[in-house]
Amino acid sequence: MGKPSENTYAEGIYVGYRYYSTFKVKPAYEFGYELSYTTFAYGKLHLSAPTLAGKITASIQVTNSGEVAGEEVAQLYVHAPTGALAKPEIKLKAFAKTGLLAPGQSQTLTFALTAADLASYNTATESWVADAGTYTVRVGASSLAIKQAATFRYPRPRRWRRAASCWPPRGPSRK
């Protein structure tokens, strides 16, 4: 059989780690899973403000708690409040890698979030929407190895009109 010219994905928003975390399915290897010869400890997660107004930063200290030097990739996930749109339990919004840390050495990693990072696409209005409410920031080594969490408020809903209708496809694709 020939190669298909189109592939329509029907999973919607629940692809990969988003499916597993939303429907509480434990995968063999979670998203972001990594092996290391050392271990890392995460300090307290600090947010720059209790309310997002423009931008909010999250910072966390990562310490090599093992016996050999190593690097760590910290992942930042956001859990959104319940709104009109269906949303996965968590969405990966940022990640950062430490430098090579000797045993006992620490590094502070900083992440930035804006209202656009909170948005979900509404196909009915063809716009991006960020709901008002309380958001939870979760930081860890993988989608299941969450080490710290903190919350902030987003005070008012916001909508951006960014894209013309492109889904569902309207007829065969052209070569």
mmCIF file with all atom_site columns, C-alpha atoms in Angstrom:
data_model
loop_
_atom_site.group_PDB
_atom_site.id
_atom_site.type_symbol
_atom_site.label_atom_id
_atom_site.label_alt_id
_atom_site.label_comp_id
_atom_site.label_asym_id
_atom_site.label_entity_id
_atom_site.label_seq_id
_atom_site.pdbx_PDB_ins_code
_atom_site.Cartn_x
_atom_site.Cartn_y
_atom_site.Cartn_z
_atom_site.occupancy
_atom_site.B_iso_or_equiv
_atom_site.pdbx_formal_charge
_atom_site.auth_seq_id
_atom_site.auth_comp_id
_atom_site.auth_asym_id
_atom_site.auth_atom_id
_atom_site.pdbx_PDB_model_num
ATOM 1   C CA . MET A 1 1   ? 0.000   0.000  0.000  1.00 0.00 ? 1   MET A CA 1
ATOM 2   C CA . GLY A 1 2   ? 1.194   3.520  -0.669 1.00 0.00 ? 2   GLY A CA 1
ATOM 3   C CA . LYS A 1 3   ? 2.078   6.129  1.901  1.00 0.00 ? 3   LYS A CA 1
ATOM 4   C CA . PRO A 1 4   ? -0.891  8.127  3.164  1.00 0.00 ? 4   PRO A CA 1
ATOM 5   C CA . SER A 1 5   ? -0.790  11.816 2.310  1.00 0.00 ? 5   SER A CA 1
ATOM 6   C CA . GLU A 1 6   ? -2.611  12.786 5.506  1.00 0.00 ? 6   GLU A CA 1
ATOM 7   C CA . ASN A 1 7   ? -2.719  11.588 9.060  1.00 0.00 ? 7   ASN A CA 1
ATOM 8   C CA . THR A 1 8   ? -5.509  12.918 11.244 1.00 0.00 ? 8   THR A CA 1
ATOM 9   C CA . TYR A 1 9   ? -4.865  12.728 14.974 1.00 0.00 ? 9   TYR A CA 1
ATOM 10  C CA . ALA A 1 10  ? -8.043  12.274 16.994 1.00 0.00 ? 10  ALA A CA 1
ATOM 11  C CA . GLU A 1 11  ? -6.597  12.144 20.525 1.00 0.00 ? 11  GLU A CA 1
ATOM 12  C CA . GLY A 1 12  ? -7.360  15.783 21.191 1.00 0.00 ? 12  GLY A CA 1
ATOM 13  C CA . ILE A 1 13  ? -5.604  17.293 24.195 1.00 0.00 ? 13  ILE A CA 1
ATOM 14  C CA . TYR A 1 14  ? -4.965  13.970 25.949 1.00 0.00 ? 14  TYR A CA 1
ATOM 15  C CA . VAL A 1 15  ? -1.738  12.838 24.289 1.00 0.00 ? 15  VAL A CA 1
ATOM 16  C CA . GLY A 1 16  ? 1.134   11.115 26.110 1.00 0.00 ? 16  GLY A CA 1
ATOM 17  C CA . TYR A 1 17  ? 1.768   12.317 29.671 1.00 0.00 ? 17  TYR A CA 1
ATOM 18  C CA . ARG A 1 18  ? -1.398  14.440 29.547 1.00 0.00 ? 18  ARG A CA 1
ATOM 19  C CA . TYR A 1 19  ? -3.500  11.282 29.149 1.00 0.00 ? 19  TYR A CA 1
ATOM 20  C CA . TYR A 1 20  ? -1.647  9.335  31.825 1.00 0.00 ? 20  TYR A CA 1
ATOM 21  C CA . SER A 1 21  ? -1.803  12.086 34.450 1.00 0.00 ? 21  SER A CA 1
ATOM 22  C CA . THR A 1 22  ? -5.419  13.085 33.728 1.00 0.00 ? 22  THR A CA 1
ATOM 23  C CA . PHE A 1 23  ? -6.792  9.539  33.816 1.00 0.00 ? 23  PHE A CA 1
ATOM 24  C CA . LYS A 1 24  ? -4.403  8.291  36.548 1.00 0.00 ? 24  LYS A CA 1
ATOM 25  C CA . VAL A 1 25  ? -2.684  5.653  34.396 1.00 0.00 ? 25  VAL A CA 1
ATOM 26  C CA . LYS A 1 26  ? 0.843   4.765  35.526 1.00 0.00 ? 26  LYS A CA 1
ATOM 27  C CA . PRO A 1 27  ? 3.114   4.349  32.489 1.00 0.00 ? 27  PRO A CA 1
ATOM 28  C CA . ALA A 1 28  ? 6.202   2.137  32.499 1.00 0.00 ? 28  ALA A CA 1
ATOM 29  C CA . TYR A 1 29  ? 8.345   5.283  32.084 1.00 0.00 ? 29  TYR A CA 1
ATOM 30  C CA . GLU A 1 30  ? 6.793   8.650  32.745 1.00 0.00 ? 30  GLU A CA 1
ATOM 31  C CA . PHE A 1 31  ? 7.396   11.735 30.621 1.00 0.00 ? 31  PHE A CA 1
ATOM 32  C CA . GLY A 1 32  ? 10.810  13.197 31.427 1.00 0.00 ? 32  GLY A CA 1
ATOM 33  C CA . TYR A 1 33  ? 12.092  10.019 33.082 1.00 0.00 ? 33  TYR A CA 1
ATOM 34  C CA . GLU A 1 34  ? 15.873  9.832  33.216 1.00 0.00 ? 34  GLU A CA 1
ATOM 35  C CA . LEU A 1 35  ? 18.533  7.639  34.750 1.00 0.00 ? 35  LEU A CA 1
ATOM 36  C CA . SER A 1 36  ? 21.386  9.141  36.720 1.00 0.00 ? 36  SER A CA 1
ATOM 37  C CA . TYR A 1 37  ? 24.375  8.019  38.734 1.00 0.00 ? 37  TYR A CA 1
ATOM 38  C CA . THR A 1 38  ? 23.472  10.554 41.399 1.00 0.00 ? 38  THR A CA 1
ATOM 39  C CA . THR A 1 39  ? 20.428  11.992 43.168 1.00 0.00 ? 39  THR A CA 1
ATOM 40  C CA . PHE A 1 40  ? 19.069  15.514 43.502 1.00 0.00 ? 40  PHE A CA 1
ATOM 41  C CA . ALA A 1 41  ? 17.129  17.336 46.199 1.00 0.00 ? 41  ALA A CA 1
ATOM 42  C CA . TYR A 1 42  ? 14.746  20.185 45.414 1.00 0.00 ? 42  TYR A CA 1
ATOM 43  C CA . GLY A 1 43  ? 14.399  23.144 47.761 1.00 0.00 ? 43  GLY A CA 1
ATOM 44  C CA . LYS A 1 44  ? 11.243  25.151 48.341 1.00 0.00 ? 44  LYS A CA 1
ATOM 45  C CA . LEU A 1 45  ? 9.532   26.512 45.234 1.00 0.00 ? 45  LEU A CA 1
ATOM 46  C CA . HIS A 1 46  ? 9.319   30.316 45.335 1.00 0.00 ? 46  HIS A CA 1
ATOM 47  C CA . LEU A 1 47  ? 6.916   32.391 43.226 1.00 0.00 ? 47  LEU A CA 1
ATOM 48  C CA . SER A 1 48  ? 7.663   36.076 42.630 1.00 0.00 ? 48  SER A CA 1
ATOM 49  C CA . ALA A 1 49  ? 4.073   37.112 43.414 1.00 0.00 ? 49  ALA A CA 1
ATOM 50  C CA . PRO A 1 50  ? 0.796   35.595 44.650 1.00 0.00 ? 50  PRO A CA 1
ATOM 51  C CA . THR A 1 51  ? -1.040  36.908 41.567 1.00 0.00 ? 51  THR A CA 1
ATOM 52  C CA . LEU A 1 52  ? -0.008  36.868 37.921 1.00 0.00 ? 52  LEU A CA 1
ATOM 53  C CA . ALA A 1 53  ? -0.014  40.391 36.521 1.00 0.00 ? 53  ALA A CA 1
ATOM 54  C CA . GLY A 1 54  ? 2.039   40.379 33.332 1.00 0.00 ? 54  GLY A CA 1
ATOM 55  C CA . LYS A 1 55  ? 4.668   37.822 34.345 1.00 0.00 ? 55  LYS A CA 1
ATOM 56  C CA . ILE A 1 56  ? 5.394   35.608 37.314 1.00 0.00 ? 56  ILE A CA 1
ATOM 57  C CA . THR A 1 57  ? 8.669   33.822 37.969 1.00 0.00 ? 57  THR A CA 1
ATOM 58  C CA . ALA A 1 58  ? 9.187   30.545 39.767 1.00 0.00 ? 58  ALA A CA 1
ATOM 59  C CA . SER A 1 59  ? 12.566  29.655 41.233 1.00 0.00 ? 59  SER A CA 1
ATOM 60  C CA . ILE A 1 60  ? 13.826  26.524 42.907 1.00 0.00 ? 60  ILE A CA 1
ATOM 61  C CA . GLN A 1 61  ? 17.183  25.422 44.267 1.00 0.00 ? 61  GLN A CA 1
ATOM 62  C CA . VAL A 1 62  ? 18.401  22.026 43.040 1.00 0.00 ? 62  VAL A CA 1
ATOM 63  C CA . THR A 1 63  ? 21.149  20.319 45.060 1.00 0.00 ? 63  THR A CA 1
ATOM 64  C CA . ASN A 1 64  ? 23.218  17.297 44.111 1.00 0.00 ? 64  ASN A CA 1
ATOM 65  C CA . SER A 1 65  ? 22.512  15.046 47.104 1.00 0.00 ? 65  SER A CA 1
ATOM 66  C CA . GLY A 1 66  ? 24.410  12.070 45.695 1.00 0.00 ? 66  GLY A CA 1
ATOM 67  C CA . GLU A 1 67  ? 28.037  11.014 45.694 1.00 0.00 ? 67  GLU A CA 1
ATOM 68  C CA . VAL A 1 68  ? 29.079  11.779 42.103 1.00 0.00 ? 68  VAL A CA 1
ATOM 69  C CA . ALA A 1 69  ? 28.806  14.875 39.910 1.00 0.00 ? 69  ALA A CA 1
ATOM 70  C CA . GLY A 1 70  ? 25.748  15.149 37.694 1.00 0.00 ? 70  GLY A CA 1
ATOM 71  C CA . GLU A 1 71  ? 23.229  17.353 35.900 1.00 0.00 ? 71  GLU A CA 1
ATOM 72  C CA . GLU A 1 72  ? 19.470  17.588 36.483 1.00 0.00 ? 72  GLU A CA 1
ATOM 73  C CA . VAL A 1 73  ? 16.625  18.701 34.226 1.00 0.00 ? 73  VAL A CA 1
ATOM 74  C CA . ALA A 1 74  ? 13.858  20.316 36.281 1.00 0.00 ? 74  ALA A CA 1
ATOM 75  C CA . GLN A 1 75  ? 10.441  20.404 34.629 1.00 0.00 ? 75  GLN A CA 1
ATOM 76  C CA . LEU A 1 76  ? 7.693   22.928 35.390 1.00 0.00 ? 76  LEU A CA 1
ATOM 77  C CA . TYR A 1 77  ? 4.089   21.801 34.963 1.00 0.00 ? 77  TYR A CA 1
ATOM 78  C CA . VAL A 1 78  ? 0.936   23.885 35.422 1.00 0.00 ? 78  VAL A CA 1
ATOM 79  C CA . HIS A 1 79  ? -2.425  22.638 36.687 1.00 0.00 ? 79  HIS A CA 1
ATOM 80  C CA . ALA A 1 80  ? -5.270  24.958 35.612 1.00 0.00 ? 80  ALA A CA 1
ATOM 81  C CA . PRO A 1 81  ? -8.555  25.652 37.408 1.00 0.00 ? 81  PRO A CA 1
ATOM 82  C CA . THR A 1 82  ? -11.720 24.030 36.105 1.00 0.00 ? 82  THR A CA 1
ATOM 83  C CA . GLY A 1 83  ? -13.314 26.135 33.388 1.00 0.00 ? 83  GLY A CA 1
ATOM 84  C CA . ALA A 1 84  ? -15.551 25.825 30.350 1.00 0.00 ? 84  ALA A CA 1
ATOM 85  C CA . LEU A 1 85  ? -12.880 23.969 28.350 1.00 0.00 ? 85  LEU A CA 1
ATOM 86  C CA . ALA A 1 86  ? -11.648 20.459 29.096 1.00 0.00 ? 86  ALA A CA 1
ATOM 87  C CA . LYS A 1 87  ? -8.029  20.524 30.248 1.00 0.00 ? 87  LYS A CA 1
ATOM 88  C CA . PRO A 1 88  ? -5.440  17.884 31.058 1.00 0.00 ? 88  PRO A CA 1
ATOM 89  C CA . GLU A 1 89  ? -4.370  17.482 34.681 1.00 0.00 ? 89  GLU A CA 1
ATOM 90  C CA . ILE A 1 90  ? -0.989  19.077 33.938 1.00 0.00 ? 90  ILE A CA 1
ATOM 91  C CA . LYS A 1 91  ? 0.779   20.787 31.050 1.00 0.00 ? 91  LYS A CA 1
ATOM 92  C CA . LEU A 1 92  ? 4.547   21.070 30.693 1.00 0.00 ? 92  LEU A CA 1
ATOM 93  C CA . LYS A 1 93  ? 5.292   24.790 30.408 1.00 0.00 ? 93  LYS A CA 1
ATOM 94  C CA . ALA A 1 94  ? 9.046   25.062 30.958 1.00 0.00 ? 94  ALA A CA 1
ATOM 95  C CA . PHE A 1 95  ? 12.182  23.125 31.802 1.00 0.00 ? 95  PHE A CA 1
ATOM 96  C CA . ALA A 1 96  ? 15.738  24.021 32.740 1.00 0.00 ? 96  ALA A CA 1
ATOM 97  C CA . LYS A 1 97  ? 18.956  22.075 33.131 1.00 0.00 ? 97  LYS A CA 1
ATOM 98  C CA . THR A 1 98  ? 21.530  22.628 35.823 1.00 0.00 ? 98  THR A CA 1
ATOM 99  C CA . GLY A 1 99  ? 25.188  22.789 35.055 1.00 0.00 ? 99  GLY A CA 1
ATOM 100 C CA . LEU A 1 100 ? 27.414  19.935 36.193 1.00 0.00 ? 100 LEU A CA 1
ATOM 101 C CA . LEU A 1 101 ? 26.950  19.909 39.979 1.00 0.00 ? 101 LEU A CA 1
ATOM 102 C CA . ALA A 1 102 ? 29.511  18.334 42.289 1.00 0.00 ? 102 ALA A CA 1
ATOM 103 C CA . PRO A 1 103 ? 28.154  16.437 45.318 1.00 0.00 ? 103 PRO A CA 1
ATOM 104 C CA . GLY A 1 104 ? 26.628  18.971 47.723 1.00 0.00 ? 104 GLY A CA 1
ATOM 105 C CA . GLN A 1 105 ? 26.663  21.760 45.134 1.00 0.00 ? 105 GLN A CA 1
ATOM 106 C CA . SER A 1 106 ? 23.435  23.674 44.375 1.00 0.00 ? 106 SER A CA 1
ATOM 107 C CA . GLN A 1 107 ? 22.052  25.806 41.576 1.00 0.00 ? 107 GLN A CA 1
ATOM 108 C CA . THR A 1 108 ? 18.915  27.940 41.482 1.00 0.00 ? 108 THR A CA 1
ATOM 109 C CA . LEU A 1 109 ? 16.779  27.529 38.371 1.00 0.00 ? 109 LEU A CA 1
ATOM 110 C CA . THR A 1 110 ? 14.275  30.199 37.344 1.00 0.00 ? 110 THR A CA 1
ATOM 111 C CA . PHE A 1 111 ? 11.233  29.893 35.082 1.00 0.00 ? 111 PHE A CA 1
ATOM 112 C CA . ALA A 1 112 ? 8.903   32.626 33.780 1.00 0.00 ? 112 ALA A CA 1
ATOM 113 C CA . LEU A 1 113 ? 5.163   32.338 33.103 1.00 0.00 ? 113 LEU A CA 1
ATOM 114 C CA . THR A 1 114 ? 2.823   34.770 31.363 1.00 0.00 ? 114 THR A CA 1
ATOM 115 C CA . ALA A 1 115 ? -0.933  34.688 30.775 1.00 0.00 ? 115 ALA A CA 1
ATOM 116 C CA . ALA A 1 116 ? -0.300  33.172 27.339 1.00 0.00 ? 116 ALA A CA 1
ATOM 117 C CA . ASP A 1 117 ? 1.313   30.171 29.069 1.00 0.00 ? 117 ASP A CA 1
ATOM 118 C CA . LEU A 1 118 ? -1.973  29.530 30.889 1.00 0.00 ? 118 LEU A CA 1
ATOM 119 C CA . ALA A 1 119 ? -4.125  29.601 27.759 1.00 0.00 ? 119 ALA A CA 1
ATOM 120 C CA . SER A 1 120 ? -6.005  26.734 26.123 1.00 0.00 ? 120 SER A CA 1
ATOM 121 C CA . TYR A 1 121 ? -7.331  26.793 22.574 1.00 0.00 ? 121 TYR A CA 1
ATOM 122 C CA . ASN A 1 122 ? -11.108 27.103 22.190 1.00 0.00 ? 122 ASN A CA 1
ATOM 123 C CA . THR A 1 123 ? -12.093 25.643 18.805 1.00 0.00 ? 123 THR A CA 1
ATOM 124 C CA . ALA A 1 124 ? -15.620 27.096 19.029 1.00 0.00 ? 124 ALA A CA 1
ATOM 125 C CA . THR A 1 125 ? -14.373 30.689 19.257 1.00 0.00 ? 125 THR A CA 1
ATOM 126 C CA . GLU A 1 126 ? -11.086 30.055 17.404 1.00 0.00 ? 126 GLU A CA 1
ATOM 127 C CA . SER A 1 127 ? -9.204  31.793 20.185 1.00 0.00 ? 127 SER A CA 1
ATOM 128 C CA . TRP A 1 128 ? -6.841  31.158 23.060 1.00 0.00 ? 128 TRP A CA 1
ATOM 129 C CA . VAL A 1 129 ? -8.419  31.486 26.522 1.00 0.00 ? 129 VAL A CA 1
ATOM 130 C CA . ALA A 1 130 ? -6.820  31.829 29.958 1.00 0.00 ? 130 ALA A CA 1
ATOM 131 C CA . ASP A 1 131 ? -9.336  31.202 32.739 1.00 0.00 ? 131 ASP A CA 1
ATOM 132 C CA . ALA A 1 132 ? -9.382  33.211 35.947 1.00 0.00 ? 132 ALA A CA 1
ATOM 133 C CA . GLY A 1 133 ? -8.721  31.253 39.119 1.00 0.00 ? 133 GLY A CA 1
ATOM 134 C CA . THR A 1 134 ? -6.047  29.476 41.121 1.00 0.00 ? 134 THR A CA 1
ATOM 135 C CA . TYR A 1 135 ? -3.246  27.760 39.205 1.00 0.00 ? 135 TYR A CA 1
ATOM 136 C CA . THR A 1 136 ? -0.797  25.252 40.656 1.00 0.00 ? 136 THR A CA 1
ATOM 137 C CA . VAL A 1 137 ? 2.839   25.211 39.556 1.00 0.00 ? 137 VAL A CA 1
ATOM 138 C CA . ARG A 1 138 ? 4.536   21.828 40.000 1.00 0.00 ? 138 ARG A CA 1
ATOM 139 C CA . VAL A 1 139 ? 8.276   21.294 39.591 1.00 0.00 ? 139 VAL A CA 1
ATOM 140 C CA . GLY A 1 140 ? 10.075  17.985 39.485 1.00 0.00 ? 140 GLY A CA 1
ATOM 141 C CA . ALA A 1 141 ? 12.305  15.565 37.636 1.00 0.00 ? 141 ALA A CA 1
ATOM 142 C CA . SER A 1 142 ? 9.464   14.075 35.540 1.00 0.00 ? 142 SER A CA 1
ATOM 143 C CA . SER A 1 143 ? 5.693   14.207 35.134 1.00 0.00 ? 143 SER A CA 1
ATOM 144 C CA . LEU A 1 144 ? 5.311   11.823 38.108 1.00 0.00 ? 144 LEU A CA 1
ATOM 145 C CA . ALA A 1 145 ? 8.356   12.794 40.195 1.00 0.00 ? 145 ALA A CA 1
ATOM 146 C CA . ILE A 1 146 ? 6.984   16.166 41.315 1.00 0.00 ? 146 ILE A CA 1
ATOM 147 C CA . LYS A 1 147 ? 9.135   17.559 44.131 1.00 0.00 ? 147 LYS A CA 1
ATOM 148 C CA . GLN A 1 148 ? 7.520   20.923 44.960 1.00 0.00 ? 148 GLN A CA 1
ATOM 149 C CA . ALA A 1 149 ? 4.317   22.838 44.241 1.00 0.00 ? 149 ALA A CA 1
ATOM 150 C CA . ALA A 1 150 ? 2.979   26.355 44.777 1.00 0.00 ? 150 ALA A CA 1
ATOM 151 C CA . THR A 1 151 ? -0.151  28.251 43.758 1.00 0.00 ? 151 THR A CA 1
ATOM 152 C CA . PHE A 1 152 ? -0.918  31.663 42.319 1.00 0.00 ? 152 PHE A CA 1
ATOM 153 C CA . ARG A 1 153 ? -4.062  33.466 41.195 1.00 0.00 ? 153 ARG A CA 1
ATOM 154 C CA . TYR A 1 154 ? -4.899  34.760 37.761 1.00 0.00 ? 154 TYR A CA 1
ATOM 155 C CA . PRO A 1 155 ? -7.475  37.494 38.446 1.00 0.00 ? 155 PRO A CA 1
ATOM 156 C CA . ARG A 1 156 ? -9.476  37.830 35.237 1.00 0.00 ? 156 ARG A CA 1
ATOM 157 C CA . PRO A 1 157 ? -10.125 35.690 32.181 1.00 0.00 ? 157 PRO A CA 1
ATOM 158 C CA . ARG A 1 158 ? -8.446  36.694 28.946 1.00 0.00 ? 158 ARG A CA 1
ATOM 159 C CA . ARG A 1 159 ? -9.004  35.734 25.327 1.00 0.00 ? 159 ARG A CA 1
ATOM 160 C CA . TRP A 1 160 ? -6.707  36.153 22.326 1.00 0.00 ? 160 TRP A CA 1
ATOM 161 C CA . ARG A 1 161 ? -7.846  35.738 18.753 1.00 0.00 ? 161 ARG A CA 1
ATOM 162 C CA . ARG A 1 162 ? -4.844  34.279 16.947 1.00 0.00 ? 162 ARG A CA 1
ATOM 163 C CA . ALA A 1 163 ? -5.789  31.767 14.297 1.00 0.00 ? 163 ALA A CA 1
ATOM 164 C CA . ALA A 1 164 ? -8.226  31.417 11.459 1.00 0.00 ? 164 ALA A CA 1
ATOM 165 C CA . SER A 1 165 ? -10.166 28.180 11.351 1.00 0.00 ? 165 SER A CA 1
ATOM 166 C CA . CYS A 1 166 ? -7.912  25.301 10.352 1.00 0.00 ? 166 CYS A CA 1
ATOM 167 C CA . TRP A 1 167 ? -9.634  22.347 11.992 1.00 0.00 ? 167 TRP A CA 1
ATOM 168 C CA . PRO A 1 168 ? -11.204 20.109 10.939 1.00 0.00 ? 168 PRO A CA 1
ATOM 169 C CA . PRO A 1 169 ? -9.471  19.923 7.551  1.00 0.00 ? 169 PRO A CA 1
ATOM 170 C CA . ARG A 1 170 ? -11.639 21.113 4.693  1.00 0.00 ? 170 ARG A CA 1
ATOM 171 C CA . GLY A 1 171 ? -11.023 18.644 1.896  1.00 0.00 ? 171 GLY A CA 1
ATOM 172 C CA . PRO A 1 172 ? -7.966  16.818 0.623  1.00 0.00 ? 172 PRO A CA 1
ATOM 173 C CA . SER A 1 173 ? -4.526  18.268 1.079  1.00 0.00 ? 173 SER A CA 1
ATOM 174 C CA . ARG A 1 174 ? -2.643  19.497 -1.966 1.00 0.00 ? 174 ARG A CA 1
ATOM 175 C CA . LYS A 1 175 ? 0.801   18.388 -2.972 1.00 0.00 ? 175 LYS A CA 1
#
